[in-house]
Structure formats: structure tokens, C-alpha cells
Amino acid sequence: MAMEKNANKYKVNYGEPVGMLAAQSVGEPGTQMILRTFHYAGIEATIATSGLPRIVELVDVKKKPATPITYVYFNSDIEKNFEKSDAMSKKISEIKVSSLVKRVVENFSKSTVKLVLDKQALAAEELTPNQVAQKIAKLMSVETEVNEGNILIKLHTKSLKEIRVTGVRIMKKVIQGIEDAGKALIQQSKDGSFYVITAGSNISEVMKLDGVDKSRTYTNDVFAMYKLFGIEAARNTLANELRKTLEEQKISVDDRHLLLVADAMTYSGTIKGVGRHGLSGQKNSVFARAAYEETVKHLVNAALFSEVDPMKGVTENILVGKQIPIGTGAVKLAIKKEDIKKVKSGE
Amino acid sequence: MEIKKCYIYLNGRAIGSVDNPAKFVNEVRTSRRKGQISGEVNISYMEKLGEVRVNTDRGRIRKPYIIVENGQPKLTTEMIEKIKRNEINFAYLLRNGVVEFLDAEEEENALIAFFRKDVTPETTHLEFDLASVFGLTINTSPFPEHNALARHAMSANFIKQSQGLYSTNFDQRFDSRGYLLYYPQVPIVTTAAYDYANIKSHPSGQNFVVAISTYYGYNMADAIVINKSAVDRGLGRSVFYKSYSDEERRYPGGQRDKFRIPPPTAEGYMGEHAYSKLSEDGIIEPEVSVDEGDVLIGKVAPPRFLEENIGAGGLEEKVRDDSVVLKAGENGTIDSVIATETTGATRIVKVRVRSQRIPEKGDKFASRHGQKGVIALLANQEDMPFSENGIVPDLLLNPHSIPTRLTFGHLLEMLGGKVGAVSGKKVDGSAFTTSGKNRIDEYGNTLSQYGFDRHGDEILYDGITGRPFKAKIFTGVVYYNRLYHMVSNKIQVRSRGKVQILTHQPTEGKARQGALRFGEMERDALIGHGASLLLKERMLDQSDKTSVLVCSQCGSMGYYDYIKRTAICPLCGGNSLEEIEISYAFKVLLDEIKSLHILPSVKLNE
Ligand SMILES: [Zn+2]
């Protein structure tokens, strides 16, 4: 009860310009970000986009973020144990043939493709040439043979094109881990438990693995979260990512501003950006849209469809010179003037 | 290490390669020192990159050094003696390979010694003087090694803006604006650069007695308090020159301008009073005092459109008034008038107006250490603090302006200036001549010799109560510049006034008696407070409020027919129109939308 009372005390007043306050509260500290680019130590800082580019990426809703990262958490029996966690990490970490191969030698007369392996890379991934050869044979359904630590692929075709295409296609094959999950790196959190971050995002496949804690695992790819979990998850991810990016730069913005931004971007059920193709471009008012960008386009379209401006927003009311429906302008008399006169005269 | 083939880049373009880069570079340098190739060629060998870079283009910053060969500087003691006897000069040293200029890239190849005693066999060059690590700009401020670089940058800007003796032939010149200090002084604390760059003959400030003290809250946050009595005696007083000029232009068709008092029939005639100060030839006389709106040069021009003259037959030629008028907010005395001819044989008249600028509240001053401030109070001498010797400071600087800016040079100058003032000698503040501690000791000794506190502190007495201050006040002499940002040139007020033709909104800028812009961010601030009525007042009532008639049937704009005494809608012919108040900008917008062949209509509620 006390909490409810307290919470009600801090309700936003009717007519409070929350949008303007949110915009200013995020925008003003944002100006300081351009000048300051400082990084935290650790692997995350080196692979993740941060600062203003990341904010722009979030509010403009890029379909694919520049640096997708998945945070994979494990069940309690795995996360306390390094060996088990490391094994999970190996299952996730995506290894492509190309990362293990130094060079490809095609032999068109013998119809073979020789993969010269990078022994150091192989050793780092704890793989043997034989293992790789078997994997390739399975994936491509071809005959393979290990020769002096290199892999020889025998093809049953004389077509030069096919031989070359096979060579190229093999390089893209994933021989271990989850496709598009990217390289996985094992991390230790403050409480000593292990988790994994990956330089890629294929969260739906990662979730299918046994031992992955589905309640905590998430990705910074807002769209991936939306597809897998729905709009509420996307909204939370958006707000969390905004806050994280700002906090990295030692900028503290009240959560409610960020939640409002996230709400505005997601309330329609899909994710909308804030720019020309999103919130600003889809305002109700013709004048507000025309005042923002592409003035003529909006005016002409409004004429084509005989649009009526409802005059409910701020911009359009300032334009014509009316009171804005915000703050002191948001309230209206409940009784008509004539009625007051009637009451006074005792009618 | 294998010797790689080295590419040669001439001004950034690869032009060839060389097998033995070190030898090649050496050869080029030798022939430059011999004078076989231009001394402006700089060559550097980037060993790690395997590149030889030759630069001959303009815009490189280059600095002279004494050449050192085999551990021996080429500038010998005999040469120094010869220089002292004026037998040889710098150009001689340059010609004879004693001195050479290095650019930033060639400096990478050099090992430069600061002093003669530091020269080793590996040394390639020797500095002339430690102060030469700074450029001319920094070297013109005293004790530069004790100030932060950012303050030097500011200081350089302020010196650029200072009023002084900018030119010795100022009375012969017709600069569009000129600022001249009445009593410019050479600083007590100077540097070597003042002699070399001949700055002493163009001083730009005065030596102020400065006390670092507060004064009843009048010098908070970079405000300064100045002694009014000192100002009355001429401290910081300057004269402001402004030149106006006009020319008798010729136009195609044989027409031309003419200097004369315009006839009352002229288009744009400003009334008899405006021309009252002109002499018969239509040009103002020297030593006449003028005010805003007075005509300085009377001129008539042919009308803008030729047709106006056709058919005038016999009557006086129609002309347009094109006189030069003293701008709003300006006044002064005519200093000088010249009338001459241009190369195109047209008459040209230049008028210089002079006006005195006595320091007043809001005028800007700065020391040579990037310490700027504006006058917040001109205190009478009797109200200012005074010392037991009866010395009253000219300027009171707030103590808070020192620690955050780290301008120790300012404090040193106060001490040095005080030493110079009491001993009657010039004080040298050149960079790196001695350590700061040595300087403080030396100045302290001199001060105590003359009976002053060795730290520069004084017991000051409050001019208002007559009681001594509890703390000793650090007092000294600092060279202050008066900057050309003066309130009298900037002040402007407006309540109602001109509006723009297109939008009916107030004009902008001082020259047009304009208003201050209530911009987008200010608008945001009012929205953020929910102050919708205040916002409406700013954006509409105080700006471009218009009332228009709108047809309640079709929503187009109508007018009132005063003959029929009814309002009429020109579109549907209806008579029921409502008067609404909108911004004129919105009316213009509706008109422009109509010009796009779109018909907007205004729907009225209630
Ligand atoms: Zn009508």
C-alpha cells in the first residue's frame, strides 16, 4: 500500500510534455558523446559498436546491427564449471573452413581440390586434419583424403566450373559450431560463473542447445529479439541497449526517458525508427510532417488524399499561432460560457 | 640489414627510387648547404618506411638551426663577434651553410642540442636559444613557460583584438574601422621578442596597478572593477575612427550620380533637417559634430527605372536620394574629409568620423596571459582600497580567476611589473632565461630593497570603512590591453519596430533595429515547461499576428467590402465569414500552397 501511494505521488501530471523532456534528456548528453570516445578494457569493447554510432543504429532501427553480439548463459550445473562451459562454448563457436585453410590448389586434369591447411589455426581450435576431412566429406558428400597434413578432395567431374565452384563453396562451410553465431569467447562474471559472448547473432539456434539457460540468454540485435520473443522483448532490449550504451560513456539518463523512447518506437506492434521513415514521418499532422523533412512530398500527398490536419500536436499549433495542447494549454473549460451565464441568471 | 630500394617522393609524389638512400640524402643536404640547390628544399629519410621525402612546396613550417658537424657547431665565436660588429648578418650565415631551416619531416632525422655544452659527435644541429622553441606569438607574452598552452592561444587572440597604436600614420589613413589608444605604454615587463619584432613602437596597452582582491561581489566570474578616477585621468581611453565613402558612379546611358544636397523633390528625401550639416557642395565639413540620422555625404542618383524620366519635359530632372547617413546608434565628430578622383575619373569622397571611447561598464580588458574580463563597476578612487603608501589600484582582479586557469605568468608579471615600477628599470620576461624560483627571489630582493614586502603583498585599507583588510593583498603592475569589444558599439534595444515584408515578423540584426530571435531551442524550453500561453505570446502576439476573414462555408480566405459593408468570400460568394487570428507566416504558407495548385481550406470549430 505504501509503495502504491508513493508511486502515485510520482505520477506524471496531465499535460506534461514527456516527449520533449525525453528528447532533450537523451539528446543533450548525446552531444558530449561525440567528443568523448573512451573504451573499457576487455574483449567486449573491442568487438561492439559503442557511443553515438550505436545510438544512431538503435533509434534508426537497422535490420542488422554492425556488431551483433549474443550473450549465452548456461544452466547452473554448467556455468560454475569451466570445462563444461568451455565445451559448450566450442559447440557454439562457429568455425568456417576458410579460417583453417591457407590456400586452395585446384588441379583440373586430376579433378581435385587441395586445401593447404593452416597448422597453427588448426592447433588453436584443437582439430586434426582427419577430423576436418571427415566433416567436409559429410557436408559436401565428396571423397576426401589426408595427404601430408593437407586435404585432397576428389571430384567426379571434368567441368572446370564445378571444380572451381566446389573450391569456393567449401570455404564457406561451417565445420563446427552454429552457423552465423560467430566466434564465441568465454567470459567470467563477477560471481565466478562462466558465460559466453559471441561475435554474431543466431539466437534461435543457440537456444536449441541443451544446457543453455533460455531465460537469460539474449542478443543485442533488436530485430532478432523481436522475431524470437515478440515486441515486448524488443522494447526491453531497445531500452536496455540504449541505457548500456549511454552508461558506457558515463552518461546517466533517467530510465523513464529511455523507456518512453522504446515505447514510442514499439507501441504499434512493430519496430519503428524515429526518423523520416518512422515516428517523425508518420505523424498525424500534415504540417508537422511537412515541417520536418520532404515538405513538398507531404503537402502534395495530403492534397491527393484530401487530408485533414487534426491540429492536435505541438508543431502545427505553433505554426498557425494557436495555443499548444501541452501544459497550461492542455486543459479546457468543462462548462460552456453560455451555460455559466445561464446558471448565474438562474435559468 | 639488407638495403632495400628506397622510393623518392617529391612533394608527396613518387618520382623514382634510389639504392643507397643515406648517401643520397647526405649529398642533397651537402649541396644545399653549399648553396648549389635552394635552401628551401628539405629532405628526410624515413628508414622504417623505406622512403626518402623531398619537400619543396609552400606552407611548411620551418625553423632555423645552427648546423653542427663532427661535434662542432659551425657558428664560431669569431662569427659571433663579427655579428656583434655588424660585419655579417643572418643571410650571410644562411648562405655559408652555418645556419639552415628544417621542416617538420627533416627534423625527424636531426639530433638537436639545446646548449653548446650538450653537443656530442652525434649531434646534427644546435638551438639558437631555448626561447626559440616557441614562436613569435608566444614569445611576446612574458614568462610564457609558466602558462598553459590554451591560455597562450587565447592571449594571442586578445592581443590581435587590442586597441593601441596600430599604425603610426593613422591620421593619414581611412580604415573602415580604427581603434586608437590615447596613451599607449610600452610594457614594464617585456621579452626579447619585443625588440626583435619592433613591437615597442606599436604598443597596445597600459601598465595597470592590479590588486588581486574581491570588491563587494562586483568582480565575480571574470568581471573586473576599475578605478573610475584613473579612467577620468585617461586610463584605457581610446578613440574610434569609422570611415564612410561614396563615389559618383556612372551608369549606362550617360547618367551619373552627383554629390549635392538633394532637392526636396528627390525620391526618398529625408527632410531638411537631415541635410542641415552639409556644406554647399553637399559634403560635410571637418570638426562638425554629428548624430545618428545625419547625412555625411549628400548624393543624388538617377531613378531606378528609366521610364520615370520620360515625358517629364522641361521640368527638373527626377532624381533619387542616395546619401550616406550616419548609422543608428552612432555619433561623433567629423575628423577628416577627402575628395579625390578614382582611376576611372569619377569623384570619390571619404569621411572619417571620430568618437571618444571612455571605458564603461561592459568594456573588455585582457592581460597578456589570456585573462580577460569585462568592467562590472567603475568605483570612485575614494571607495577603492588603498595601501599605506597611498597607492590605489587601477584594477581589482578576482582571486578565483587564477587557480583554475593556471596562469602563473600573470602572478610573475605582477611581481616583475612592481619591481620595474619601484626601481625604474625594464624587467625581462623572456622564456627560459632563468627558473621561476630564481625570478621570485630576485624580484623579492629588489622589492625589499625599496621597502616593499618581498612577496608583493600589501596591507590594503577598505576605501569605504577605512579599516585595514584582515588579509594582505597581492598587488602588482600588469600590462593590460583594452579589447575592441565595446558596449557602445554593440548596445541595441527595441520594443516595437520594423518588420520583414514577406513574413511580417520582426527584422533581425543591429543594423536593422532588429529583435532578438526566439529560436527553436528557446521554443523547446517553453514547451518543456508546458508554458503554452507564454509560447503563444512569443510566437504570435509579439511576432506576426494577423487577423483574416475565413469563409465558414468553403474555408477560403475572404475580405471586407467597405462599400457594400459586408464580408465576401471570393470563392463561393458567401457572406458568412469569421475573423480568426493566425500567424502571418501561416497565411503565407497557405498562399504558397495555393501556388502549387493545391486548394487549402480552413475548417472552423464551434
Ligand atoms: Zn466561401
PDB file of C-alpha atoms in Angstrom, chain A residues 157-335:
ATOM      1  CA  THR A 157      33.520 -34.187 -62.763  1.00  0.00           C
ATOM      2  CA  LYS A 158      35.610 -32.711 -65.531  1.00  0.00           C
ATOM      3  CA  SER A 159      33.710 -29.422 -65.536  1.00  0.00           C
ATOM      4  CA  LEU A 160      36.137 -26.641 -64.725  1.00  0.00           C
ATOM      5  CA  LYS A 161      33.306 -24.521 -63.433  1.00  0.00           C
ATOM      6  CA  GLU A 162      32.147 -27.140 -60.960  1.00  0.00           C
ATOM      7  CA  ILE A 163      35.623 -27.698 -59.631  1.00  0.00           C
ATOM      8  CA  ARG A 164      36.102 -24.027 -59.032  1.00  0.00           C
ATOM      9  CA  VAL A 165      32.635 -23.583 -57.501  1.00  0.00           C
ATOM     10  CA  THR A 166      33.281 -26.501 -55.152  1.00  0.00           C
ATOM     11  CA  GLY A 167      36.508 -24.908 -54.019  1.00  0.00           C
ATOM     12  CA  VAL A 168      34.730 -21.669 -53.219  1.00  0.00           C
ATOM     13  CA  ARG A 169      31.738 -23.339 -51.600  1.00  0.00           C
ATOM     14  CA  ILE A 170      33.857 -25.457 -49.295  1.00  0.00           C
ATOM     15  CA  MET A 171      35.423 -22.350 -47.798  1.00  0.00           C
ATOM     16  CA  LYS A 172      32.051 -21.113 -46.601  1.00  0.00           C
ATOM     17  CA  LYS A 173      31.114 -24.348 -44.859  1.00  0.00           C
ATOM     18  CA  VAL A 174      30.834 -24.416 -41.112  1.00  0.00           C
ATOM     19  CA  ILE A 175      32.627 -27.434 -39.763  1.00  0.00           C
ATOM     20  CA  GLN A 176      31.967 -26.805 -36.101  1.00  0.00           C
ATOM     21  CA  GLY A 177      29.582 -24.702 -34.054  1.00  0.00           C
ATOM     22  CA  ILE A 178      26.462 -22.819 -35.072  1.00  0.00           C
ATOM     23  CA  GLU A 179      26.194 -21.033 -38.368  1.00  0.00           C
ATOM     24  CA  ASP A 180      26.194 -17.236 -38.089  1.00  0.00           C
ATOM     25  CA  ALA A 181      26.820 -17.485 -34.339  1.00  0.00           C
ATOM     26  CA  GLY A 182      30.298 -16.150 -34.847  1.00  0.00           C
ATOM     27  CA  LYS A 183      33.349 -16.692 -32.740  1.00  0.00           C
ATOM     28  CA  ALA A 184      32.489 -17.477 -29.137  1.00  0.00           C
ATOM     29  CA  LEU A 185      34.503 -16.143 -26.242  1.00  0.00           C
ATOM     30  CA  ILE A 186      34.193 -17.453 -22.756  1.00  0.00           C
ATOM     31  CA  GLN A 187      33.791 -14.847 -20.032  1.00  0.00           C
ATOM     32  CA  GLN A 188      33.643 -14.955 -16.283  1.00  0.00           C
ATOM     33  CA  SER A 189      31.130 -12.836 -14.425  1.00  0.00           C
ATOM     34  CA  LYS A 190      31.733 -11.266 -11.023  1.00  0.00           C
ATOM     35  CA  ASP A 191      30.143 -14.160  -9.129  1.00  0.00           C
ATOM     36  CA  GLY A 192      32.594 -16.574 -10.758  1.00  0.00           C
ATOM     37  CA  SER A 193      30.185 -18.241 -13.147  1.00  0.00           C
ATOM     38  CA  PHE A 194      31.033 -18.549 -16.817  1.00  0.00           C
ATOM     39  CA  TYR A 195      29.092 -17.328 -19.793  1.00  0.00           C
ATOM     40  CA  VAL A 196      29.814 -16.883 -23.461  1.00  0.00           C
ATOM     41  CA  ILE A 197      29.603 -13.920 -25.777  1.00  0.00           C
ATOM     42  CA  THR A 198      29.624 -14.466 -29.500  1.00  0.00           C
ATOM     43  CA  ALA A 199      30.504 -12.058 -32.250  1.00  0.00           C
ATOM     44  CA  GLY A 200      27.364 -12.932 -34.146  1.00  0.00           C
ATOM     45  CA  SER A 201      23.707 -13.464 -33.648  1.00  0.00           C
ATOM     46  CA  ASN A 202      21.855 -16.673 -34.304  1.00  0.00           C
ATOM     47  CA  ILE A 203      19.984 -16.795 -31.056  1.00  0.00           C
ATOM     48  CA  SER A 204      17.262 -19.195 -32.210  1.00  0.00           C
ATOM     49  CA  GLU A 205      19.849 -21.908 -32.933  1.00  0.00           C
ATOM     50  CA  VAL A 206      21.795 -21.173 -29.752  1.00  0.00           C
ATOM     51  CA  MET A 207      18.596 -21.598 -27.737  1.00  0.00           C
ATOM     52  CA  LYS A 208      18.159 -25.120 -29.097  1.00  0.00           C
ATOM     53  CA  LEU A 209      21.347 -26.331 -27.394  1.00  0.00           C
ATOM     54  CA  ASP A 210      20.942 -28.338 -24.224  1.00  0.00           C
ATOM     55  CA  GLY A 211      22.324 -26.606 -21.167  1.00  0.00           C
ATOM     56  CA  VAL A 212      21.667 -23.073 -22.404  1.00  0.00           C
ATOM     57  CA  ASP A 213      19.667 -21.036 -19.917  1.00  0.00           C
ATOM     58  CA  LYS A 214      16.847 -19.764 -22.109  1.00  0.00           C
ATOM     59  CA  SER A 215      15.645 -17.269 -19.556  1.00  0.00           C
ATOM     60  CA  ARG A 216      18.843 -15.236 -19.521  1.00  0.00           C
ATOM     61  CA  THR A 217      20.378 -15.662 -22.962  1.00  0.00           C
ATOM     62  CA  TYR A 218      19.848 -12.636 -25.168  1.00  0.00           C
ATOM     63  CA  THR A 219      21.279 -10.738 -28.105  1.00  0.00           C
ATOM     64  CA  ASN A 220      21.860  -7.048 -28.772  1.00  0.00           C
ATOM     65  CA  ASP A 221      20.171  -7.490 -32.154  1.00  0.00           C
ATOM     66  CA  VAL A 222      16.783  -5.882 -31.513  1.00  0.00           C
ATOM     67  CA  PHE A 223      15.228  -7.401 -34.602  1.00  0.00           C
ATOM     68  CA  ALA A 224      16.357 -10.916 -33.696  1.00  0.00           C
ATOM     69  CA  MET A 225      14.807 -10.464 -30.259  1.00  0.00           C
ATOM     70  CA  TYR A 226      11.593  -9.240 -31.881  1.00  0.00           C
ATOM     71  CA  LYS A 227      11.377 -12.236 -34.191  1.00  0.00           C
ATOM     72  CA  LEU A 228      12.061 -14.761 -31.455  1.00  0.00           C
ATOM     73  CA  PHE A 229      10.294 -13.284 -28.436  1.00  0.00           C
ATOM     74  CA  GLY A 230       7.956 -10.619 -29.749  1.00  0.00           C
ATOM     75  CA  ILE A 231       7.506  -6.897 -29.402  1.00  0.00           C
ATOM     76  CA  GLU A 232       7.735  -6.644 -25.591  1.00  0.00           C
ATOM     77  CA  ALA A 233      11.175  -8.262 -25.654  1.00  0.00           C
ATOM     78  CA  ALA A 234      12.207  -5.940 -28.459  1.00  0.00           C
ATOM     79  CA  ARG A 235      11.070  -2.957 -26.403  1.00  0.00           C
ATOM     80  CA  ASN A 236      13.062  -4.120 -23.375  1.00  0.00           C
ATOM     81  CA  THR A 237      16.128  -4.862 -25.471  1.00  0.00           C
ATOM     82  CA  LEU A 238      15.915  -1.408 -27.040  1.00  0.00           C
ATOM     83  CA  ALA A 239      15.708   0.337 -23.672  1.00  0.00           C
ATOM     84  CA  ASN A 240      18.451  -1.822 -22.187  1.00  0.00           C
ATOM     85  CA  GLU A 241      20.782  -1.308 -25.119  1.00  0.00           C
ATOM     86  CA  LEU A 242      20.221   2.469 -25.044  1.00  0.00           C
ATOM     87  CA  ARG A 243      20.951   2.572 -21.348  1.00  0.00           C
ATOM     88  CA  LYS A 244      24.018   0.346 -21.689  1.00  0.00           C
ATOM     89  CA  THR A 245      25.467   2.475 -24.468  1.00  0.00           C
ATOM     90  CA  LEU A 246      24.931   5.672 -22.500  1.00  0.00           C
ATOM     91  CA  GLU A 247      26.314   4.173 -19.294  1.00  0.00           C
ATOM     92  CA  GLU A 248      29.456   3.064 -21.093  1.00  0.00           C
ATOM     93  CA  GLN A 249      30.116   6.753 -21.691  1.00  0.00           C
ATOM     94  CA  LYS A 250      29.382   7.634 -18.062  1.00  0.00           C
ATOM     95  CA  ILE A 251      26.169   9.366 -19.081  1.00  0.00           C
ATOM     96  CA  SER A 252      23.219   8.777 -16.796  1.00  0.00           C
ATOM     97  CA  VAL A 253      19.762   9.296 -18.230  1.00  0.00           C
ATOM     98  CA  ASP A 254      16.616   8.524 -16.266  1.00  0.00           C
ATOM     99  CA  ASP A 255      15.212   5.125 -17.264  1.00  0.00           C
ATOM    100  CA  ARG A 256      11.767   6.569 -17.885  1.00  0.00           C
ATOM    101  CA  HIS A 257      13.048   8.685 -20.762  1.00  0.00           C
ATOM    102  CA  LEU A 258      14.627   5.669 -22.417  1.00  0.00           C
ATOM    103  CA  LEU A 259      11.525   3.552 -21.806  1.00  0.00           C
ATOM    104  CA  LEU A 260       9.414   6.261 -23.410  1.00  0.00           C
ATOM    105  CA  VAL A 261      11.659   6.253 -26.476  1.00  0.00           C
ATOM    106  CA  ALA A 262      11.458   2.453 -26.618  1.00  0.00           C
ATOM    107  CA  ASP A 263       7.664   2.564 -26.135  1.00  0.00           C
ATOM    108  CA  ALA A 264       7.218   5.152 -28.870  1.00  0.00           C
ATOM    109  CA  MET A 265       9.235   3.002 -31.219  1.00  0.00           C
ATOM    110  CA  THR A 266       7.331  -0.213 -30.480  1.00  0.00           C
ATOM    111  CA  TYR A 267       3.775   0.658 -29.434  1.00  0.00           C
ATOM    112  CA  SER A 268       2.392  -0.113 -32.894  1.00  0.00           C
ATOM    113  CA  GLY A 269       3.451  -3.758 -32.618  1.00  0.00           C
ATOM    114  CA  THR A 270       6.361  -3.436 -34.993  1.00  0.00           C
ATOM    115  CA  ILE A 271       9.608  -1.592 -34.508  1.00  0.00           C
ATOM    116  CA  LYS A 272       9.637   1.895 -35.976  1.00  0.00           C
ATOM    117  CA  GLY A 273      12.630   4.191 -36.212  1.00  0.00           C
ATOM    118  CA  VAL A 274      12.476   7.777 -35.059  1.00  0.00           C
ATOM    119  CA  GLY A 275      13.449   9.386 -38.355  1.00  0.00           C
ATOM    120  CA  ARG A 276      11.867  10.222 -41.670  1.00  0.00           C
ATOM    121  CA  HIS A 277      10.531   6.721 -42.249  1.00  0.00           C
ATOM    122  CA  GLY A 278       9.495   6.203 -38.660  1.00  0.00           C
ATOM    123  CA  LEU A 279       7.881   8.322 -35.980  1.00  0.00           C
ATOM    124  CA  SER A 280       8.546  11.747 -37.500  1.00  0.00           C
ATOM    125  CA  GLY A 281       7.422  10.691 -40.962  1.00  0.00           C
ATOM    126  CA  GLN A 282       4.210   9.077 -39.720  1.00  0.00           C
ATOM    127  CA  LYS A 283       2.834  11.860 -37.556  1.00  0.00           C
ATOM    128  CA  ASN A 284      -0.851  12.597 -37.821  1.00  0.00           C
ATOM    129  CA  SER A 285      -0.412  16.219 -38.769  1.00  0.00           C
ATOM    130  CA  VAL A 286       0.359  17.202 -42.351  1.00  0.00           C
ATOM    131  CA  PHE A 287       2.028  20.402 -41.215  1.00  0.00           C
ATOM    132  CA  ALA A 288       4.204  18.668 -38.624  1.00  0.00           C
ATOM    133  CA  ARG A 289       5.424  16.210 -41.242  1.00  0.00           C
ATOM    134  CA  ALA A 290       5.995  18.937 -43.797  1.00  0.00           C
ATOM    135  CA  ALA A 291       7.905  20.992 -41.226  1.00  0.00           C
ATOM    136  CA  TYR A 292      10.295  18.109 -40.628  1.00  0.00           C
ATOM    137  CA  GLU A 293      11.538  16.774 -43.958  1.00  0.00           C
ATOM    138  CA  GLU A 294      10.376  16.369 -47.553  1.00  0.00           C
ATOM    139  CA  THR A 295       7.971  19.316 -47.311  1.00  0.00           C
ATOM    140  CA  VAL A 296       6.593  19.226 -50.834  1.00  0.00           C
ATOM    141  CA  LYS A 297       6.060  15.464 -50.858  1.00  0.00           C
ATOM    142  CA  HIS A 298       3.880  15.640 -47.758  1.00  0.00           C
ATOM    143  CA  LEU A 299       1.872  18.621 -48.976  1.00  0.00           C
ATOM    144  CA  VAL A 300       1.186  17.087 -52.381  1.00  0.00           C
ATOM    145  CA  ASN A 301       0.203  13.740 -50.888  1.00  0.00           C
ATOM    146  CA  ALA A 302      -2.059  15.469 -48.397  1.00  0.00           C
ATOM    147  CA  ALA A 303      -3.757  17.232 -51.293  1.00  0.00           C
ATOM    148  CA  LEU A 304      -4.124  13.995 -53.271  1.00  0.00           C
ATOM    149  CA  PHE A 305      -5.914  12.269 -50.411  1.00  0.00           C
ATOM    150  CA  SER A 306      -7.709  15.387 -49.180  1.00  0.00           C
ATOM    151  CA  GLU A 307      -6.158  15.022 -45.751  1.00  0.00           C
ATOM    152  CA  VAL A 308      -7.459  16.958 -42.786  1.00  0.00           C
ATOM    153  CA  ASP A 309      -4.959  18.124 -40.191  1.00  0.00           C
ATOM    154  CA  PRO A 310      -6.476  17.333 -36.772  1.00  0.00           C
ATOM    155  CA  MET A 311      -4.360  20.123 -35.171  1.00  0.00           C
ATOM    156  CA  LYS A 312      -3.637  18.059 -32.066  1.00  0.00           C
ATOM    157  CA  GLY A 313       0.161  18.349 -31.993  1.00  0.00           C
ATOM    158  CA  VAL A 314       2.653  20.990 -30.961  1.00  0.00           C
ATOM    159  CA  THR A 315       4.370  21.960 -34.216  1.00  0.00           C
ATOM    160  CA  GLU A 316       1.238  22.631 -36.235  1.00  0.00           C
ATOM    161  CA  ASN A 317      -0.333  24.744 -33.495  1.00  0.00           C
ATOM    162  CA  ILE A 318       2.770  26.909 -33.192  1.00  0.00           C
ATOM    163  CA  LEU A 319       2.727  27.302 -36.961  1.00  0.00           C
ATOM    164  CA  VAL A 320      -0.789  28.705 -37.122  1.00  0.00           C
ATOM    165  CA  GLY A 321      -0.416  30.566 -33.839  1.00  0.00           C
ATOM    166  CA  LYS A 322      -2.731  28.628 -31.581  1.00  0.00           C
ATOM    167  CA  GLN A 323      -2.181  27.575 -28.000  1.00  0.00           C
ATOM    168  CA  ILE A 324      -0.309  24.285 -27.916  1.00  0.00           C
ATOM    169  CA  PRO A 325      -2.195  21.391 -26.277  1.00  0.00           C
ATOM    170  CA  ILE A 326       0.557  20.930 -23.670  1.00  0.00           C
ATOM    171  CA  GLY A 327       0.836  22.084 -20.076  1.00  0.00           C
ATOM    172  CA  THR A 328      -1.405  25.072 -19.444  1.00  0.00           C
ATOM    173  CA  GLY A 329      -2.838  24.677 -22.928  1.00  0.00           C
ATOM    174  CA  ALA A 330      -3.905  21.101 -22.357  1.00  0.00           C
ATOM    175  CA  VAL A 331      -6.832  21.964 -20.122  1.00  0.00           C
ATOM    176  CA  LYS A 332     -10.168  23.243 -21.313  1.00  0.00           C
ATOM    177  CA  LEU A 333     -13.291  24.526 -19.644  1.00  0.00           C
ATOM    178  CA  ALA A 334     -15.717  21.727 -18.957  1.00  0.00           C
ATOM    179  CA  ILE A 335     -18.676  24.110 -18.926  1.00  0.00           C
TER     180      ILE A 335
END
